[in-house]
C-alpha atoms as one frame of an Amber mdcrd trajectory, in Angstrom:
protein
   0.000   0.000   0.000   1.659   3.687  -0.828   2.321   5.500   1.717  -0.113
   9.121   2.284   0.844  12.252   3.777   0.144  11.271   6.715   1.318   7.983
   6.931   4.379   9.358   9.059   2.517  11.759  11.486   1.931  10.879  15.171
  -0.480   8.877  16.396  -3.635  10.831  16.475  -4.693   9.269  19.683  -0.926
   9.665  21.620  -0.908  13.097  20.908  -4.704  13.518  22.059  -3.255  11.642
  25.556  -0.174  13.664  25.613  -2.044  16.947  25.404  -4.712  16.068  28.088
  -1.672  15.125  30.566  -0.340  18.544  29.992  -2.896  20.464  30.046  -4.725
  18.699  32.994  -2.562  16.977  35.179  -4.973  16.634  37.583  -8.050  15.782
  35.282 -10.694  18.153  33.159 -11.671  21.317  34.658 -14.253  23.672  33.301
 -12.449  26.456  31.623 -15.545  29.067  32.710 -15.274  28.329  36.543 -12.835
  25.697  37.014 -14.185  23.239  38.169 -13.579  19.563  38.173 -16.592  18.041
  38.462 -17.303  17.539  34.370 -18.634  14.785  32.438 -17.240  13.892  29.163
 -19.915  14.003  26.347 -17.992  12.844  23.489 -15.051  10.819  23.336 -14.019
  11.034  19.723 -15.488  14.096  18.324 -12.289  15.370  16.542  -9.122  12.773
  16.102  -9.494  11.221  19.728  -9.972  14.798  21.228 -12.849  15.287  23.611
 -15.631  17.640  24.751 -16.937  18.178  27.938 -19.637  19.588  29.889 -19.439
  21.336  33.631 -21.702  20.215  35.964 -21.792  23.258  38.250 -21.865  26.190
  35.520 -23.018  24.108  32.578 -20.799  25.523  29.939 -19.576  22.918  26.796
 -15.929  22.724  26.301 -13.521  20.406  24.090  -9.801  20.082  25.001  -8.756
  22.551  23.133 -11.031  25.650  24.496  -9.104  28.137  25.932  -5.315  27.371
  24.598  -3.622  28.868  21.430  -4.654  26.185  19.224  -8.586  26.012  19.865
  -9.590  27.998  16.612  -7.266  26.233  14.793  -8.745  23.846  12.200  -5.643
  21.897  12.198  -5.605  18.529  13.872  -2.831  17.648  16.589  -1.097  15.478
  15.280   0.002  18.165  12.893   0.825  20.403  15.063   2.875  18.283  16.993
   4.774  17.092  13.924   5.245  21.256  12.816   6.563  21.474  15.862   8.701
  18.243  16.211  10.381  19.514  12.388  10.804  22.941  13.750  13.054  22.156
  16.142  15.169  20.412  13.972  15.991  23.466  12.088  13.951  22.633   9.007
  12.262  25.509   7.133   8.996  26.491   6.569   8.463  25.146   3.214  10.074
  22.681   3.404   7.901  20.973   6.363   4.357  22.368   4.517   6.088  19.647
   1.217   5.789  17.321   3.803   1.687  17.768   4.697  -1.219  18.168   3.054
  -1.734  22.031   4.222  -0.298  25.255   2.848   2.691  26.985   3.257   0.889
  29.458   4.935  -0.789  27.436   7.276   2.084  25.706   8.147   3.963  29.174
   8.447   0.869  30.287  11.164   1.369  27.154  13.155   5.256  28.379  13.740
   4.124  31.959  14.697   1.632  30.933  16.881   4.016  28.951  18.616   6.882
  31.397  18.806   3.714  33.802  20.335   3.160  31.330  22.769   7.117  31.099
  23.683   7.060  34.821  24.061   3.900  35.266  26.293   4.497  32.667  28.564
   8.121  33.594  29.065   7.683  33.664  32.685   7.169  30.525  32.734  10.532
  28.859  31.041  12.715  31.493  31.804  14.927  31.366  35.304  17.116  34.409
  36.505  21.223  34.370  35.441  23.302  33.772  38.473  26.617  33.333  39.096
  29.072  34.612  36.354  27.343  36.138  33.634  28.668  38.026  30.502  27.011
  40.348  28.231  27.558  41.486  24.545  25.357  43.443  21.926  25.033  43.364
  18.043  22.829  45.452  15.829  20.635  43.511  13.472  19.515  44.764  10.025
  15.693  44.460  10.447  13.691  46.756   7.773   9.822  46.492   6.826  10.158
  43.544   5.056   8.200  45.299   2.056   7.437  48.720   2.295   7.125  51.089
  -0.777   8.369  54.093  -1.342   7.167  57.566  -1.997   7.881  59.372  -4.889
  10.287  62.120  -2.655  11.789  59.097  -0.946  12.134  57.243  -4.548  13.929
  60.436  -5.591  16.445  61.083  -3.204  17.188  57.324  -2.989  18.205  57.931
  -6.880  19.942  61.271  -6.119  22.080  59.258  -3.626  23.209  56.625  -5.954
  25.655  56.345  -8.900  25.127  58.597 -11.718  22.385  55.690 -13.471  20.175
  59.416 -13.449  22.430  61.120 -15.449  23.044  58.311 -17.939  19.045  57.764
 -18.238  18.304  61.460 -18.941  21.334  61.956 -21.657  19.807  58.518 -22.968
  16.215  60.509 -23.711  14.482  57.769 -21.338  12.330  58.965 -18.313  13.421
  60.598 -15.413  14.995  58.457 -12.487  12.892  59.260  -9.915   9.733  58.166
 -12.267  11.604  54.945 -13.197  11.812  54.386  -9.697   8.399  55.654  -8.306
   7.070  52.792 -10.955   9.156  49.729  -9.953   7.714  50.294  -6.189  11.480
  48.814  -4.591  11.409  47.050  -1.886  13.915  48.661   0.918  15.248  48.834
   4.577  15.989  52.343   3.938  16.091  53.956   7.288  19.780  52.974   7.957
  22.117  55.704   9.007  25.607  55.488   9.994  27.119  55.029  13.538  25.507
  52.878  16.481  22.163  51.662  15.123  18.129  52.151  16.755  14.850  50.761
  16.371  14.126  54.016  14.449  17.050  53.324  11.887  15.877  49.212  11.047
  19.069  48.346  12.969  17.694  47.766  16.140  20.762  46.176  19.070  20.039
  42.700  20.267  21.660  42.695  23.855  22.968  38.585  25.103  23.002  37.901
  28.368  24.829  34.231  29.228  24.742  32.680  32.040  28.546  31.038  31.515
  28.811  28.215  34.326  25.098  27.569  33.582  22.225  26.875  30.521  20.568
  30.163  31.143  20.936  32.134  27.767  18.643  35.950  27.225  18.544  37.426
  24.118  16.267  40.453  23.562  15.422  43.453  21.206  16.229  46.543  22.437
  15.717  50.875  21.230  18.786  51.627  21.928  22.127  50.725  23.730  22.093
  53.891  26.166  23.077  53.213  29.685  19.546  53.011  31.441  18.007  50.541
  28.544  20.980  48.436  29.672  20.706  48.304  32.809  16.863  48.112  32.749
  17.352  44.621  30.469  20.271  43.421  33.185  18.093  44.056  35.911  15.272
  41.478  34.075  17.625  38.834  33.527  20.238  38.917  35.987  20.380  37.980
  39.942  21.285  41.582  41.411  24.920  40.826  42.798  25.784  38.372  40.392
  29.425  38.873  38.332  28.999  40.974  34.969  31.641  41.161  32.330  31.201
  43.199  29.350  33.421  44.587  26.900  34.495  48.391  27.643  31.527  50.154
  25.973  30.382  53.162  28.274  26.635  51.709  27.904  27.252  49.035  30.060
  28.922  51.794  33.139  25.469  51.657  35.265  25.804  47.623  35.668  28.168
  48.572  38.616  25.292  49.855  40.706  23.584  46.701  40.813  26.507  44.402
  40.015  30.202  43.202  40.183  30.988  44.635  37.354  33.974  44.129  35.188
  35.461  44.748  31.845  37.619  44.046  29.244  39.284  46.331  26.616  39.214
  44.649  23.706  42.001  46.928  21.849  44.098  45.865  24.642  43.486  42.248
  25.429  40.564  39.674  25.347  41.205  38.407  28.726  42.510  40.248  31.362
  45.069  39.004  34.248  42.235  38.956  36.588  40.536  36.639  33.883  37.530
  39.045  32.903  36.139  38.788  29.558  33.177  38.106  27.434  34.305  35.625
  25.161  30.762  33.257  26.225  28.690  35.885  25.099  30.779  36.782  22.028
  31.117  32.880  21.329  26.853  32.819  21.326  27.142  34.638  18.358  29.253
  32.652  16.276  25.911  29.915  17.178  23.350  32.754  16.623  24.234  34.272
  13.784  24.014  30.946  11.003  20.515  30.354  13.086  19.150  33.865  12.182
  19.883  33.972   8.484  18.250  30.896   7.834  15.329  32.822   8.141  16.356
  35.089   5.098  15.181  38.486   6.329  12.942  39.262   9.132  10.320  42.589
   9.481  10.993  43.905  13.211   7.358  44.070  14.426   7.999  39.920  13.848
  11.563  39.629  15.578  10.917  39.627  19.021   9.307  36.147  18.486  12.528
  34.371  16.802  14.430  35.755  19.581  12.258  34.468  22.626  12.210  31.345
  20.319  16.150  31.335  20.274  16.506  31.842  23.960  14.472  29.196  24.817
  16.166  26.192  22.191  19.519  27.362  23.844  18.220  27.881  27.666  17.090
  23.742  26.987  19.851  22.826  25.246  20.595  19.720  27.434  17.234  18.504
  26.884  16.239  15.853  24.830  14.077  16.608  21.375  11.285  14.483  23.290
  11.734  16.771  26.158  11.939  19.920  24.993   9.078  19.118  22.237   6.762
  18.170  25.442   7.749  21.819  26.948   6.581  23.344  23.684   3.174  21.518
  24.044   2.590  22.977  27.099   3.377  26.532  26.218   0.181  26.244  23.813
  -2.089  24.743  26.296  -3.313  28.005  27.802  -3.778  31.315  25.769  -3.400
  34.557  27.912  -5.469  36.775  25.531  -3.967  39.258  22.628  -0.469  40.074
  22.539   0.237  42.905  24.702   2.275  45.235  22.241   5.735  44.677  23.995
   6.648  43.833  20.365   7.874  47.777  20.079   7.060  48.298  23.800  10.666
  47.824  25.140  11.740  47.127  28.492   8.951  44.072  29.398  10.425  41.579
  27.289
């Protein structure tokens, strides 16, 4: 017999188990008052899932009411598989090949759970202790998309190589038509020197916990010396040991910390052995991770990020493991995202 699509996807009915021990360790409770005492009404309505009905409040509820996946039309088995592929590092499209659903659709089930990563944060995330070292990059993060205006087409021509002049002595049409029509796709807020939120080169700021598993990596406006301390002060233990490179941003960590650091004109490790070669040795991991993704619009970063630091916070973990921590992230759904997407300072 050939094999389907779905030949290879979990068992509908181990997932259905798996998600039900998650989600209620304890057995059902009504997701309107909470209470236990519910009847099932029907044990198969939806691949082995199952609906219930409260016997104090009356309210009707399936196992999926209340979580991030209960409008979803997808069943849970392939979920669990987008999931499973996910955190093997395969792409988007190339998982959707593997399923009878859409590359969008597919692509939705990853963003929901990188959503679900990032809202329940509190939840996976422990504070640094101990030695900790901190570094900061600036990532190229446009709008994935936006069109320019005709001034903006026209000064992005003026800036360029002389392609105007050799148009206009040509007879053709003007530059700044010629590029008002072909609608380009740009970044185009970069500016030179230390980069911002503002200028689509926001800093990511890594905080590494280096005797321990604990690994923080957030967006941030700016690298000025309150927004650093403010995102220390989230991650890391007051007290513990911070070594950073010599950037003056990082001068206010010694009101809350043991803080050292390193002069990297001068030497990488000091005699007194400060230095931040954990943090900058994250990068070297980071870095091949992000550009698989092949571009991302900033309003969606903050979700690959949280998603980052918690694959490396679990490391150790086995795929089984770490896929049954994922599972659980989805089982409850705390309402609409709260804007901390370009909120800083609650990641």
């Amino acid at each position: 017999m050939a094999l389907s699509e779905e030949s290879f996807l979990p068992d509908a009915e181990d997932c259905a188990e798996t998600w039900r021990a998650l989600r209620w360790p304890d057995g059902a409770e009504c997701v309107e008052c909470g209470s236990g005492d519910v009847a099932v009404q029907d044990w198969d309505y939806l691949s082995s899932l199952r609906r219930y009905q409260c016997r104090e409040c009356g309210r009707w509820f399936n196992d999926r009411s209340g979580t991030f996946i209960e409008s979803s039309k997808v069943r849970l088995p392939v979920w669990i598989y987008v999931l499973r592929e996910m955190d093997k590092d395969r792409s988007i499209n190339s998982i959707a090949k593997d399923l009878p659903h859409t590359y969008k659709t597919v692509h939705r089930i990853a963003t929901t759970m990188r959503e679900a990563i990032y809202r329940r944060r509190e939840e996976w995330r422990e504070v640094l202790t101990g030695e900790v070292a901190a570094d900061d990059v600036h990532l190229t993060l446009g709008q994935q998309g936006r069109t320019l205006g005709s001034e903006e087409a026209s000064e992005e021509v003026d800036e360029g190589s002389d392609e105007g002049d050799r148009s206009t002595e040509a007879g053709s049409t003007s530059s700044s038509e010629q590029c008002s029509s072909r609608k380009p796709r740009e970044r185009g807020l970069s500016k030179r020197g230390r980069g911002s939120w503002s200028g689509d080169q926001p800093p990511a700021v890594l905080w590494v916990e280096r005797n321990g598993p604990g690994r923080r990596l957030e967006l941030q406006p700016d690298v000025t010396q309150r927004t650093l301390l403010s995102s220390a002060v989230r991650h890391v233990e007051p007290g513990s040991e911070v070594d950073t490179d010599d950037f003056s941003g990082y001068r206010l960590l010694g009101e809350v910390y043991d803080h050292r650091s390193v002069d990297h004109e001068e030497t990488y490790v000091t005699d007194e052995g400060t230095h931040c070669n954990t943090a900058e040795g994250e990068w070297s991991i980071f870095k091949p991770w992000w550009h698989g993704f092949r571009g991302v619009a900033k309003r969606h970063a903050y979700r690959y990020l949280s998603e980052y630091s918690f694959r490396r916070s679990h490391r150790s973990d086995s795929r089984q493991k770490r896929l049954r921590r994922m599972i659980a992230l989805l089982r409850l759904n705390y309402g609409p995202s709260n804007q901390a997407r370009t909120s800083f300072g609650v990641h």
